[in-house]
CSV table of C-alpha atoms in Angstrom, one decimal:
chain,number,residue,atom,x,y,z
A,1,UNK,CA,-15.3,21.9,17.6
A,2,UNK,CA,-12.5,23.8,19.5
A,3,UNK,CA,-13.5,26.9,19.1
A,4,UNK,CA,-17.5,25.6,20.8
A,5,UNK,CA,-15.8,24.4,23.6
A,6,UNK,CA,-14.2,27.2,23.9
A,7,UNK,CA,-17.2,29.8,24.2
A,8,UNK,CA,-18.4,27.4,26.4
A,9,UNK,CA,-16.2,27.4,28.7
A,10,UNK,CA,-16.1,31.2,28.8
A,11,UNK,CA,-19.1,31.5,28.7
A,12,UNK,CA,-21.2,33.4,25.6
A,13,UNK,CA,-24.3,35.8,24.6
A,14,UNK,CA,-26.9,36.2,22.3
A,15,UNK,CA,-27.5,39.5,21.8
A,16,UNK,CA,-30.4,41.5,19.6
A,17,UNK,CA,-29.6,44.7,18.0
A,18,UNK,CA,-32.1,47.4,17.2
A,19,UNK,CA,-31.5,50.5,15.8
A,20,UNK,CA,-31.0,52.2,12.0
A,21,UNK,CA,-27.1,51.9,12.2
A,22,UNK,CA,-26.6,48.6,12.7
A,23,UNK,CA,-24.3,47.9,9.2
A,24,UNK,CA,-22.1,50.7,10.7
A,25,UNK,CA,-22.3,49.3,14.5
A,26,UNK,CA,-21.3,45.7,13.2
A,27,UNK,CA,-18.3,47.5,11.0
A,28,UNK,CA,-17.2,49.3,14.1
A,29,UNK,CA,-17.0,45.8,15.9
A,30,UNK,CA,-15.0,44.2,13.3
A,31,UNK,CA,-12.1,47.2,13.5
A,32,UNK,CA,-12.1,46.7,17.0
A,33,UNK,CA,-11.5,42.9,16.3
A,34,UNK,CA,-14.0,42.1,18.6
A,35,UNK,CA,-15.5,38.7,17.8
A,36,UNK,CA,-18.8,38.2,16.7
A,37,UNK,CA,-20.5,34.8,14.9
A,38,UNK,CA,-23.9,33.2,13.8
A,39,UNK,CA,-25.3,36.8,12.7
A,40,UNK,CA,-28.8,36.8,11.4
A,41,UNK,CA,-31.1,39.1,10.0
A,42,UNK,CA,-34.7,39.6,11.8
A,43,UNK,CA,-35.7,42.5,9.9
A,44,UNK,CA,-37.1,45.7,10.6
A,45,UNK,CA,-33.6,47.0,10.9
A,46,UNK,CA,-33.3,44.3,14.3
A,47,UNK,CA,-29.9,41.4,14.1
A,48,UNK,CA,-29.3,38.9,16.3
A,49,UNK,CA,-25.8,37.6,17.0
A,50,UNK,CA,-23.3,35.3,19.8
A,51,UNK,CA,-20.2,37.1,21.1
A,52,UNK,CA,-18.5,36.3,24.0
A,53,UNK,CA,-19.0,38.0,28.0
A,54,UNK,CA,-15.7,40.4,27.8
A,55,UNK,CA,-17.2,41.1,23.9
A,56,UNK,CA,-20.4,42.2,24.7
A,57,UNK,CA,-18.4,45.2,27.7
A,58,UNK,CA,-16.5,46.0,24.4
A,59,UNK,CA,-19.1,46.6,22.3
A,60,UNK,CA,-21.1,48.9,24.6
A,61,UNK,CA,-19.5,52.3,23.5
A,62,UNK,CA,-19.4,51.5,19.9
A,63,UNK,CA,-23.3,50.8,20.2
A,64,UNK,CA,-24.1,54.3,22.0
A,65,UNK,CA,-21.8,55.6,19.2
A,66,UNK,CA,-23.8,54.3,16.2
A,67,UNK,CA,-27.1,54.8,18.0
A,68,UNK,CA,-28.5,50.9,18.6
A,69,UNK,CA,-29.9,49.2,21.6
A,70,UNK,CA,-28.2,45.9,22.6
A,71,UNK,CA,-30.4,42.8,24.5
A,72,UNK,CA,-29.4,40.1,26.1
A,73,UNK,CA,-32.0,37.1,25.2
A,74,UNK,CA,-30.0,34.1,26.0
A,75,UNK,CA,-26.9,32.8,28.2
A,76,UNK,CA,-25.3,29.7,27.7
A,77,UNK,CA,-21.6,28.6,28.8
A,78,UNK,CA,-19.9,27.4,32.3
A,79,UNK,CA,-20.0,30.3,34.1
A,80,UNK,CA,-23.8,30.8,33.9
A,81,UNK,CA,-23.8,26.9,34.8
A,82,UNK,CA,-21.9,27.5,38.1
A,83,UNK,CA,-23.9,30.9,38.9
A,84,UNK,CA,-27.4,29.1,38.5
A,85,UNK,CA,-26.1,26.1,40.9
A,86,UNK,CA,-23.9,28.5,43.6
A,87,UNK,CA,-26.7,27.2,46.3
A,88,UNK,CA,-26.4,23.5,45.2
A,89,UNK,CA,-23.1,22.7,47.2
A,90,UNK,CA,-23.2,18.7,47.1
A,91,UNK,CA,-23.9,19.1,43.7
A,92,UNK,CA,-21.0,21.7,42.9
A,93,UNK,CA,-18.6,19.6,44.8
A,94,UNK,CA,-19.7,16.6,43.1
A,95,UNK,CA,-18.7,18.1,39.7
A,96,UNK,CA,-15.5,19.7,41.1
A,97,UNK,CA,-14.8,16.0,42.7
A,98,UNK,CA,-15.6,14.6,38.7
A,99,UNK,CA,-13.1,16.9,37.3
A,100,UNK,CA,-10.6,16.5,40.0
A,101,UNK,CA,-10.4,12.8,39.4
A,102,UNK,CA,-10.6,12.6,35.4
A,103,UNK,CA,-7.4,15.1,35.9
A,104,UNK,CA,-5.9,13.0,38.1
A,105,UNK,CA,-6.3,10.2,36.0
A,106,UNK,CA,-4.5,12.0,33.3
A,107,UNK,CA,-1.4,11.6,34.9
A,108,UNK,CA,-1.5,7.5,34.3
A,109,UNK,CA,-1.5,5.4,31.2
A,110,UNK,CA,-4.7,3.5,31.0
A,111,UNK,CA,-4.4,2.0,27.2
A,112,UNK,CA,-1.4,0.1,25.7
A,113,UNK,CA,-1.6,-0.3,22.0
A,114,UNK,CA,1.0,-2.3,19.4
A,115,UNK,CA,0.8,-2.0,15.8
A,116,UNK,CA,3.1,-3.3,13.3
A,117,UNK,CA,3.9,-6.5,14.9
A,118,UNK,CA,3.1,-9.8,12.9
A,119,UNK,CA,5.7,-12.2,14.3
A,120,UNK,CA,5.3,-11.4,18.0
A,121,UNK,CA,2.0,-11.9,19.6
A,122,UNK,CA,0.4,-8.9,21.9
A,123,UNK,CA,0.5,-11.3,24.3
A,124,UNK,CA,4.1,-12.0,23.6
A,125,UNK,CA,5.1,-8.1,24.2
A,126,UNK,CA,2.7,-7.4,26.8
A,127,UNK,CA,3.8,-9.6,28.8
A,128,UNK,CA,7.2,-8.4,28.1
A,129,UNK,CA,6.9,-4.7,28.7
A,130,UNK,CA,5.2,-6.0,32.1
A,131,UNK,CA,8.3,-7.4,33.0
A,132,UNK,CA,10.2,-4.4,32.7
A,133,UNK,CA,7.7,-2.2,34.6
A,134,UNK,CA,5.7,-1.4,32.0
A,135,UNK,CA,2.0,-1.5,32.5
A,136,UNK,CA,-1.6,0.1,32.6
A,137,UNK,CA,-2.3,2.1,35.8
A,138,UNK,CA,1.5,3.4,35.6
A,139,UNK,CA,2.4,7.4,36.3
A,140,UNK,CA,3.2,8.8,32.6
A,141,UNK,CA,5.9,10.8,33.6
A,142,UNK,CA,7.7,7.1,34.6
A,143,UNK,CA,8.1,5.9,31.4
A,144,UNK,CA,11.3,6.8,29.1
A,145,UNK,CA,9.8,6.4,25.5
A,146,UNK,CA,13.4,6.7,23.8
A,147,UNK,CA,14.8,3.6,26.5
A,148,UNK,CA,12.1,1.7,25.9
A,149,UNK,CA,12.5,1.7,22.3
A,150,UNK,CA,16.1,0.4,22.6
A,151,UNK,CA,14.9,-2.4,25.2
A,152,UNK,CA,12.6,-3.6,22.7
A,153,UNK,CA,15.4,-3.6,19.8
A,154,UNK,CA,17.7,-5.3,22.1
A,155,UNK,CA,15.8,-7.7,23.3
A,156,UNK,CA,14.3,-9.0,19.7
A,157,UNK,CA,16.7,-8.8,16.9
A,158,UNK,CA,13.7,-9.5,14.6
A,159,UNK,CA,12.2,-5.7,15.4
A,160,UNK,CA,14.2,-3.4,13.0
A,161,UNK,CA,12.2,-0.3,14.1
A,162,UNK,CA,9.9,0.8,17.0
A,163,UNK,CA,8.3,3.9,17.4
A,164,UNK,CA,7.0,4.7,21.2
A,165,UNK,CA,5.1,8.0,22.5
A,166,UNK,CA,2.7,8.5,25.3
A,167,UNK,CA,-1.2,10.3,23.5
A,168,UNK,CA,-3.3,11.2,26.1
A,169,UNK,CA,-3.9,8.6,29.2
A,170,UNK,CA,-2.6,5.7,25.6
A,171,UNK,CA,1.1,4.4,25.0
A,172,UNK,CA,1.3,3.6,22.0
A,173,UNK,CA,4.4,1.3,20.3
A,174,UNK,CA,4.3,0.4,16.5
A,175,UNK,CA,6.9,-1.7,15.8
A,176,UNK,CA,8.0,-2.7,12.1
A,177,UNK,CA,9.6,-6.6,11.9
A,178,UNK,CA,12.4,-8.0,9.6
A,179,UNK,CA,10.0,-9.4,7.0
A,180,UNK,CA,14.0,-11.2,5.6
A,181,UNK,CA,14.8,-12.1,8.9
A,182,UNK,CA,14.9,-16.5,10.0
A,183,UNK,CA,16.8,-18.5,12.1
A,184,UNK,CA,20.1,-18.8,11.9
A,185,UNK,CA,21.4,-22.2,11.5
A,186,UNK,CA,25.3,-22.2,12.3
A,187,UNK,CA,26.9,-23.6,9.7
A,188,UNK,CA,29.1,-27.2,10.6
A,189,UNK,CA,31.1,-27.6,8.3
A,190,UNK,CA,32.8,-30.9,10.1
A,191,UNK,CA,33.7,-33.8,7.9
A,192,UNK,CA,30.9,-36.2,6.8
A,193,UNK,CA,28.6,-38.3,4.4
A,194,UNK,CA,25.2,-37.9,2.9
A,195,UNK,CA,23.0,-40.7,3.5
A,196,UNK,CA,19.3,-41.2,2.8
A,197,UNK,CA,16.6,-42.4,5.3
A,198,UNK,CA,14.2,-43.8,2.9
A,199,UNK,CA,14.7,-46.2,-0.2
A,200,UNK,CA,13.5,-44.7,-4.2
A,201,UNK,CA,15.4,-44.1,-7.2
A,202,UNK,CA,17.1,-40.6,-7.3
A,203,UNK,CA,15.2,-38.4,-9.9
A,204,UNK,CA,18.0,-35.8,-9.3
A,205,UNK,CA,21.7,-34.6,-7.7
A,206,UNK,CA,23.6,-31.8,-7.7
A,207,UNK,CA,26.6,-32.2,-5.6
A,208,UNK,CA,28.3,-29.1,-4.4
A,209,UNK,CA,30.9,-30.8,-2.4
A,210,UNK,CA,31.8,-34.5,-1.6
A,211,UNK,CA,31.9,-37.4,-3.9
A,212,UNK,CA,28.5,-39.1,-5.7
A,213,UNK,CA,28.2,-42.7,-5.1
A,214,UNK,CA,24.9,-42.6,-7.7
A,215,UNK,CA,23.4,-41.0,-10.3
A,216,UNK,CA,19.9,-39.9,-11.5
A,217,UNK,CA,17.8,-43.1,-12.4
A,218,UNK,CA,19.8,-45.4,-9.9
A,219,UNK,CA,17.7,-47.2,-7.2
A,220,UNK,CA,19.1,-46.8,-3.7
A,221,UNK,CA,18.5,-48.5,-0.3
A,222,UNK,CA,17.8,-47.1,2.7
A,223,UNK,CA,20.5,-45.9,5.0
A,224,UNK,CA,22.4,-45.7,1.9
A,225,UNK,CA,25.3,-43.2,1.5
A,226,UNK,CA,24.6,-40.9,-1.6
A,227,UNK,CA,27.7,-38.7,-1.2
A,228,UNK,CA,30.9,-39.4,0.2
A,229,UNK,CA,32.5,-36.6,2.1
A,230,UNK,CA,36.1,-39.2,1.3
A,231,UNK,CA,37.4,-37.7,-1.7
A,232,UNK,CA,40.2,-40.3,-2.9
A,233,UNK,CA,44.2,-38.5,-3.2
A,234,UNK,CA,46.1,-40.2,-6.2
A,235,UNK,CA,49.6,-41.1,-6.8
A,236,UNK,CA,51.5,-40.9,-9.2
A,237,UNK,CA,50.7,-44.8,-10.8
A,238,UNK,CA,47.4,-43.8,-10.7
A,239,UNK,CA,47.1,-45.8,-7.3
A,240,UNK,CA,44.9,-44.3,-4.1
A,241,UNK,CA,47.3,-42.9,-1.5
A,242,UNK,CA,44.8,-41.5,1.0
A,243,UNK,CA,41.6,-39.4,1.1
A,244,UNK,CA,40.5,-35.9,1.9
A,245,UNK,CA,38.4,-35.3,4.2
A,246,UNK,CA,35.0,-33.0,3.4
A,247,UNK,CA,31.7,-31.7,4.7
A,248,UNK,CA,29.2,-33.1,2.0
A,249,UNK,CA,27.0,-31.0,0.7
A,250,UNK,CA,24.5,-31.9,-2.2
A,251,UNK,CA,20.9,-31.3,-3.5
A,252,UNK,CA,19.0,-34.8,-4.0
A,253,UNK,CA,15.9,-35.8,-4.8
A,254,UNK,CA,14.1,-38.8,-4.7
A,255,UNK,CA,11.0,-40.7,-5.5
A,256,UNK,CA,9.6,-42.9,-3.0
A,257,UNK,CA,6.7,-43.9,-1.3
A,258,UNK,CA,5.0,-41.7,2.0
A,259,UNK,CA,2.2,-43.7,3.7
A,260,UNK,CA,-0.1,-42.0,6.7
A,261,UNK,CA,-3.1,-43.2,8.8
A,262,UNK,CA,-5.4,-41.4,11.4
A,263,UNK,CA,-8.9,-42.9,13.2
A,264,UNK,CA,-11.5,-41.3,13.7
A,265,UNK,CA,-14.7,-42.7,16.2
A,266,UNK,CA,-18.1,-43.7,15.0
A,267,UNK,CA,-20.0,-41.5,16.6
A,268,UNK,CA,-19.9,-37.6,17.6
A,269,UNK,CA,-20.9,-34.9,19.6
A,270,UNK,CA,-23.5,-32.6,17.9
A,271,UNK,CA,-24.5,-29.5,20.0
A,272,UNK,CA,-28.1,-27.4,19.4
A,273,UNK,CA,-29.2,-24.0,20.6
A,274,UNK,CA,-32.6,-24.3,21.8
A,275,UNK,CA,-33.0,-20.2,21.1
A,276,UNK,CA,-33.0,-19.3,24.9
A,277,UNK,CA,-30.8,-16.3,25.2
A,278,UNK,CA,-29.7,-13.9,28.0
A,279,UNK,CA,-27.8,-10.7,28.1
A,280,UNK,CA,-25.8,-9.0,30.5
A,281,UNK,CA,-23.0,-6.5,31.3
A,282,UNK,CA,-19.7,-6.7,33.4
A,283,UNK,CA,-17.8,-3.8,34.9
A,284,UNK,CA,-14.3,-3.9,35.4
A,285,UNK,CA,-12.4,-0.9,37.3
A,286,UNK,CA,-9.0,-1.8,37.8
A,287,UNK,CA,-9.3,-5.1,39.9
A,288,UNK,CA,-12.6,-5.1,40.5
A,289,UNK,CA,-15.7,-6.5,38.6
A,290,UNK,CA,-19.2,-5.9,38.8
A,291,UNK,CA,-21.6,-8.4,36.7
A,292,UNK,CA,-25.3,-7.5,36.0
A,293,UNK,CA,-27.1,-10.7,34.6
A,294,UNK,CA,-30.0,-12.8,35.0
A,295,UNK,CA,-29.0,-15.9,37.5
A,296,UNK,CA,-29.6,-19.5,38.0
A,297,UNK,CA,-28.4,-20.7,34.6
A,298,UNK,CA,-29.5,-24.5,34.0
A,299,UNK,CA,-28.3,-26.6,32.2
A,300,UNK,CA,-25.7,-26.0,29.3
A,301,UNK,CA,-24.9,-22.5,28.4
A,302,UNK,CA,-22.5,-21.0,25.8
A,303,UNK,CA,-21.0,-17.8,26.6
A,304,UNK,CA,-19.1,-14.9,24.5
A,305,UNK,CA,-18.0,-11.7,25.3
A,306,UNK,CA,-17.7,-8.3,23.6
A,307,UNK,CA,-15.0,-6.1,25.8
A,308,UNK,CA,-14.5,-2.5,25.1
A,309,UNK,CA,-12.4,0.1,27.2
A,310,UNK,CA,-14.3,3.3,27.4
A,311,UNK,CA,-12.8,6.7,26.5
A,312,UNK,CA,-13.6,10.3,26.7
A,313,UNK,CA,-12.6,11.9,23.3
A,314,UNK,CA,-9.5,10.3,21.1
A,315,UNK,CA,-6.8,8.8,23.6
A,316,UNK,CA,-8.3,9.8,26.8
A,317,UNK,CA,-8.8,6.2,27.9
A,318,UNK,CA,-10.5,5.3,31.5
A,319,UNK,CA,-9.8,2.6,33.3
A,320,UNK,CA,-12.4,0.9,32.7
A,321,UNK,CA,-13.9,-1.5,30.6
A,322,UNK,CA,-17.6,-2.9,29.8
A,323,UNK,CA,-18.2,-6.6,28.3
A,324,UNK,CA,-21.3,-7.2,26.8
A,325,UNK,CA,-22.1,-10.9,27.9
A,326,UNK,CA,-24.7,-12.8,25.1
A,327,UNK,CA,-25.5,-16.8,26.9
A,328,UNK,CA,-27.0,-18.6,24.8
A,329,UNK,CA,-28.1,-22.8,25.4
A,330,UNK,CA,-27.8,-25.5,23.6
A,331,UNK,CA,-28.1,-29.4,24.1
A,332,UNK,CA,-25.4,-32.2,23.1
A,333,UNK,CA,-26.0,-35.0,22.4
A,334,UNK,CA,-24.0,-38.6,20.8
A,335,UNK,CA,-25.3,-39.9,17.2
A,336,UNK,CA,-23.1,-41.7,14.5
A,337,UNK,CA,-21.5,-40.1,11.7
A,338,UNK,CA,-23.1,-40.4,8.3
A,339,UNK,CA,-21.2,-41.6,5.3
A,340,UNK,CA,-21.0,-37.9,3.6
A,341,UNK,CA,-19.8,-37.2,6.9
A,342,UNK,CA,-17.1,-39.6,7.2
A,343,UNK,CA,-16.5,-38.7,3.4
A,344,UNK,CA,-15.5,-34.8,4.2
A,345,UNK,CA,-13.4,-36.0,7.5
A,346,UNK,CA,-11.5,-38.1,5.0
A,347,UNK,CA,-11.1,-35.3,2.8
A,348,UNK,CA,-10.4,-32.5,5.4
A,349,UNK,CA,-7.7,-34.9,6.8
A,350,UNK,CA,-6.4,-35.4,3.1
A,351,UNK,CA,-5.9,-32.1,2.1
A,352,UNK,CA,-4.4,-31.4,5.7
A,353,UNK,CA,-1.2,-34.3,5.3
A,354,UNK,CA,-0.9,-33.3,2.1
A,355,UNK,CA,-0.4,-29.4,3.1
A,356,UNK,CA,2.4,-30.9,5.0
A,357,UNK,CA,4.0,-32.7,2.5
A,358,UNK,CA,3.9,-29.7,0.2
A,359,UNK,CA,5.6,-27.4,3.2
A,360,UNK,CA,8.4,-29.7,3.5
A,361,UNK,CA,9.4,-29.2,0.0
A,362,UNK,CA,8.0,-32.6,-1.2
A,363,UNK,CA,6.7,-33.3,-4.9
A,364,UNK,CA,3.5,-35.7,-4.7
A,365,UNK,CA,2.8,-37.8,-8.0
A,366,UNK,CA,0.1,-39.8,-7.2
A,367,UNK,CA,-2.2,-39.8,-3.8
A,368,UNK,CA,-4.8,-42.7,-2.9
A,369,UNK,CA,-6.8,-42.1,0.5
A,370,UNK,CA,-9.0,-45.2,1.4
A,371,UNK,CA,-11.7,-45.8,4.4
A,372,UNK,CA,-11.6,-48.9,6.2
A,373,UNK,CA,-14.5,-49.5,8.8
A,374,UNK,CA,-13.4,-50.8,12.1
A,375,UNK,CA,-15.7,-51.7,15.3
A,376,UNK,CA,-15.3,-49.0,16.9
A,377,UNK,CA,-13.9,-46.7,14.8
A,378,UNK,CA,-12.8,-45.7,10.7
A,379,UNK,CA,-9.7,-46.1,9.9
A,380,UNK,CA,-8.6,-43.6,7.3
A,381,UNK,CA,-5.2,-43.9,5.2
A,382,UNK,CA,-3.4,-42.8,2.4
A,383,UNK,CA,-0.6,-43.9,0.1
A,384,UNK,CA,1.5,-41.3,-2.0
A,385,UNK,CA,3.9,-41.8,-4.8
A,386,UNK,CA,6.3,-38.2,-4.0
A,387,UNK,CA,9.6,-36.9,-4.9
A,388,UNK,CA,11.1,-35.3,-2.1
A,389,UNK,CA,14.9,-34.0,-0.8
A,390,UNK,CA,16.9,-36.1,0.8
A,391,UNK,CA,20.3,-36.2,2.6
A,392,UNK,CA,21.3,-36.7,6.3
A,393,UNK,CA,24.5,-36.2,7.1
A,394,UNK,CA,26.4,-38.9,9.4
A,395,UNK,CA,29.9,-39.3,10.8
A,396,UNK,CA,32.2,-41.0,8.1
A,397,UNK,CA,32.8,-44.6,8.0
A,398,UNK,CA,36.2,-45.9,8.0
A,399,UNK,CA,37.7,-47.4,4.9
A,400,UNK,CA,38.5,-51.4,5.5
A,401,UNK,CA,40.9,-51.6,2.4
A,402,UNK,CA,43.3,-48.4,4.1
A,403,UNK,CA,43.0,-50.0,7.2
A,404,UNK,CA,44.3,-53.5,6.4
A,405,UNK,CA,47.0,-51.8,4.5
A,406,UNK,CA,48.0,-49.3,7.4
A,407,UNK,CA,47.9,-53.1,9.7
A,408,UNK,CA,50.5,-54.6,7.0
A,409,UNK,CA,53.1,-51.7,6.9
A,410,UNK,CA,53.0,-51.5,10.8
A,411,UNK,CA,53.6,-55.4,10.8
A,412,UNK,CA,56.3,-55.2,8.4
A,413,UNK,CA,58.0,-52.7,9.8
């Protein structure tokens, strides 16, 4: 491919040989190096053969020495372009204009790409590198790909390693994200208890630090400390002399009941294309946009777009982009919901809260979901048995019993 466009733009001939010596022209040719390609036989001692403009004055004395006659039966390539056209100047500044502004346009970025990133939207980063003055339409010789590779590690902690270089009129970042990385609680690690929110009987505990108030199989209230972050200081009769002070910290788990309901209307909104379609293009340059479609759309239209940016050959991007517009109409209309249609809305909304549960960690036992028809509505709900973690930590209650003692010595002293 490079080496067409390059006899192209030089410019190249094809060139019959007559004559008896031809093998020993064409071997004089190839110890002068001089270029030849596409040879073919025509017989009767005749080849044919391209070679480039400076070739073919190269080749002249080796073909009086060997005794052939060259011909010239074709031209093809820029030069012979621009010779035929000399006399056509609107059209020869035309294409010099063309070629004036496609290199001109070079010299910005007209494409930004983003591989890599999963976390961080291309919205999300786009709209960042616009903030730091990076954006389409922008002079390539402006942007510092080894600075903006340590903004972007600076400013998310998430992206280990980003890769930035400028391909053509294209910037393109690919970016490769923690896959370990997650937020970071800080750790408080102030005295309290372990309560739990819900009432159930505790399947199972595993108490790192603090003291259990119950054991597996007990039944517990809610609001009910589990753990007490008061460990109890002995004396030497055995008697409690104070307490130490902890952060509670414990696995639990309990089984209890969840309960959830959602309505849902009697009716819906059912949309039909009636098979009427139109077509159309829109032309965006920069800030300007050019739409070619049939008007006077009536009534209700849906519309979707297919955008592409053009380009030239690999990352020569343009600034421009084309959107192929398909409209298509439809009618709506209001009509009640059937019972197998009610029976998959309960059953989408099932498997959705139970997708929830199952995300927060929680075990589920049993699950009923029940329909209950309403005047205006259907009232769907659902009752689970689950087994779930539990403990919320809360400020530690004071002791009654130490108090009343601390009030007596201070009295009887």
């Amino acid at each position: 491919m490079r080496e067409n466009v390059k006899h192209l733009a030089e410019g190249c001939l094809l060139v019959r040989m007559r004559g008896l010596e031809g093998e020993r022209f064409l071997n004089l040719c190839m110890t002068k190096e001089i270029e030849i390609w596409n040879i073919c036989s025509l017989g009767e001692c005749q080849f044919e053969f391209w070679t480039g403009i400076g070739e073919f004055r190269r080749m002249r004395p080796l073909a009086r020495k060997a005794g052939v006659r060259l011909l010239i039966k074709g031209r093809r390539g820029l030069p012979f372009f621009l010779y035929r056209n000399r006399r056509r100047k609107l059209y020869v500044a035309g294409l010099s204009t063309f070629f004036l502004i496609l290199f001109l346009m070079s010299r910005f970025v007209w494409n930004i790409s983003l591989e890599g990133n999963l976390r961080f939207t291309d919205d999300t980063l786009l709209h960042y590198l616009d903030s730091i003055g990076i954006s389409c339409g922008m002079p390539r010789a402006r942007i510092d790909c080894a600075g903006l590779e340590e903004a972007i590690r600076e400013s998310y902690p998430e992206i280990i390693w980003v890769s930035a270089r400028v391909s053509g009129t294209r910037l393109l970042i690919r970016i490769k994200e923690n896959e370990s990385a997650g937020v970071q609680v800080e750790e408080n690690l102030e005295p309290c208890d372990l309560s739990t929110k819900k009432a159930g009987i505790v399947t199972e505990i595993l108490v790192r630090s603090g003291q259990a108030q119950v054991r597996a199989g007990d039944e517990i209230e809610a609001d009910q400390v589990v753990v007490s972050g008061r460990i109890p200081i002995l004396n030497d009769n055995g008697e409690i002399a104070g307490y130490h002070l902890v952060h509670a910290d414990a696995d639990i788990r309990v089984r209890t009941h969840e309960s959830w309901e959602e309505t849902v209307g009697k009716t819906m909104r059912t949309y039909s294309y009636t098979g009427r379609e139109r077509r159309g293009l829109r032309l965006r340059l920069g800030g300007l946009s050019f739409v070619w479609m049939i008007p006077s759309f009536h009534g209700e239209w849906e519309f979707q777009e297919d955008s592409e940016q053009l380009a030239l050959a690999g990352d020569f991007y343009l600034p421009v982009v084309v959107d192929r517009i398909l409209a298509r109409e439809y009618v709506s209309y209001e009509r009640n919901r059937t019972q197998n249609e009610v029976e998959e809305l309960k059953n989408q909304i099932n498997r959705k809260k139970i997708q929830n549960f199952t995300k927060k960690g929680v075990q589920i036992f049993e699950n009923n979901v029940k329909i209950q028809e309403k005047t205006s509505c259907y009232l769907i709900y659902g009752e689970l048995e689950v087994e779930e973690p539990v403990g919320t930590e809360r400020a530690i209650q004071p002791d009654p019993e130490l108090e009343s003692e601390s009030e007596s010595e201070s009295r009887s002293e």
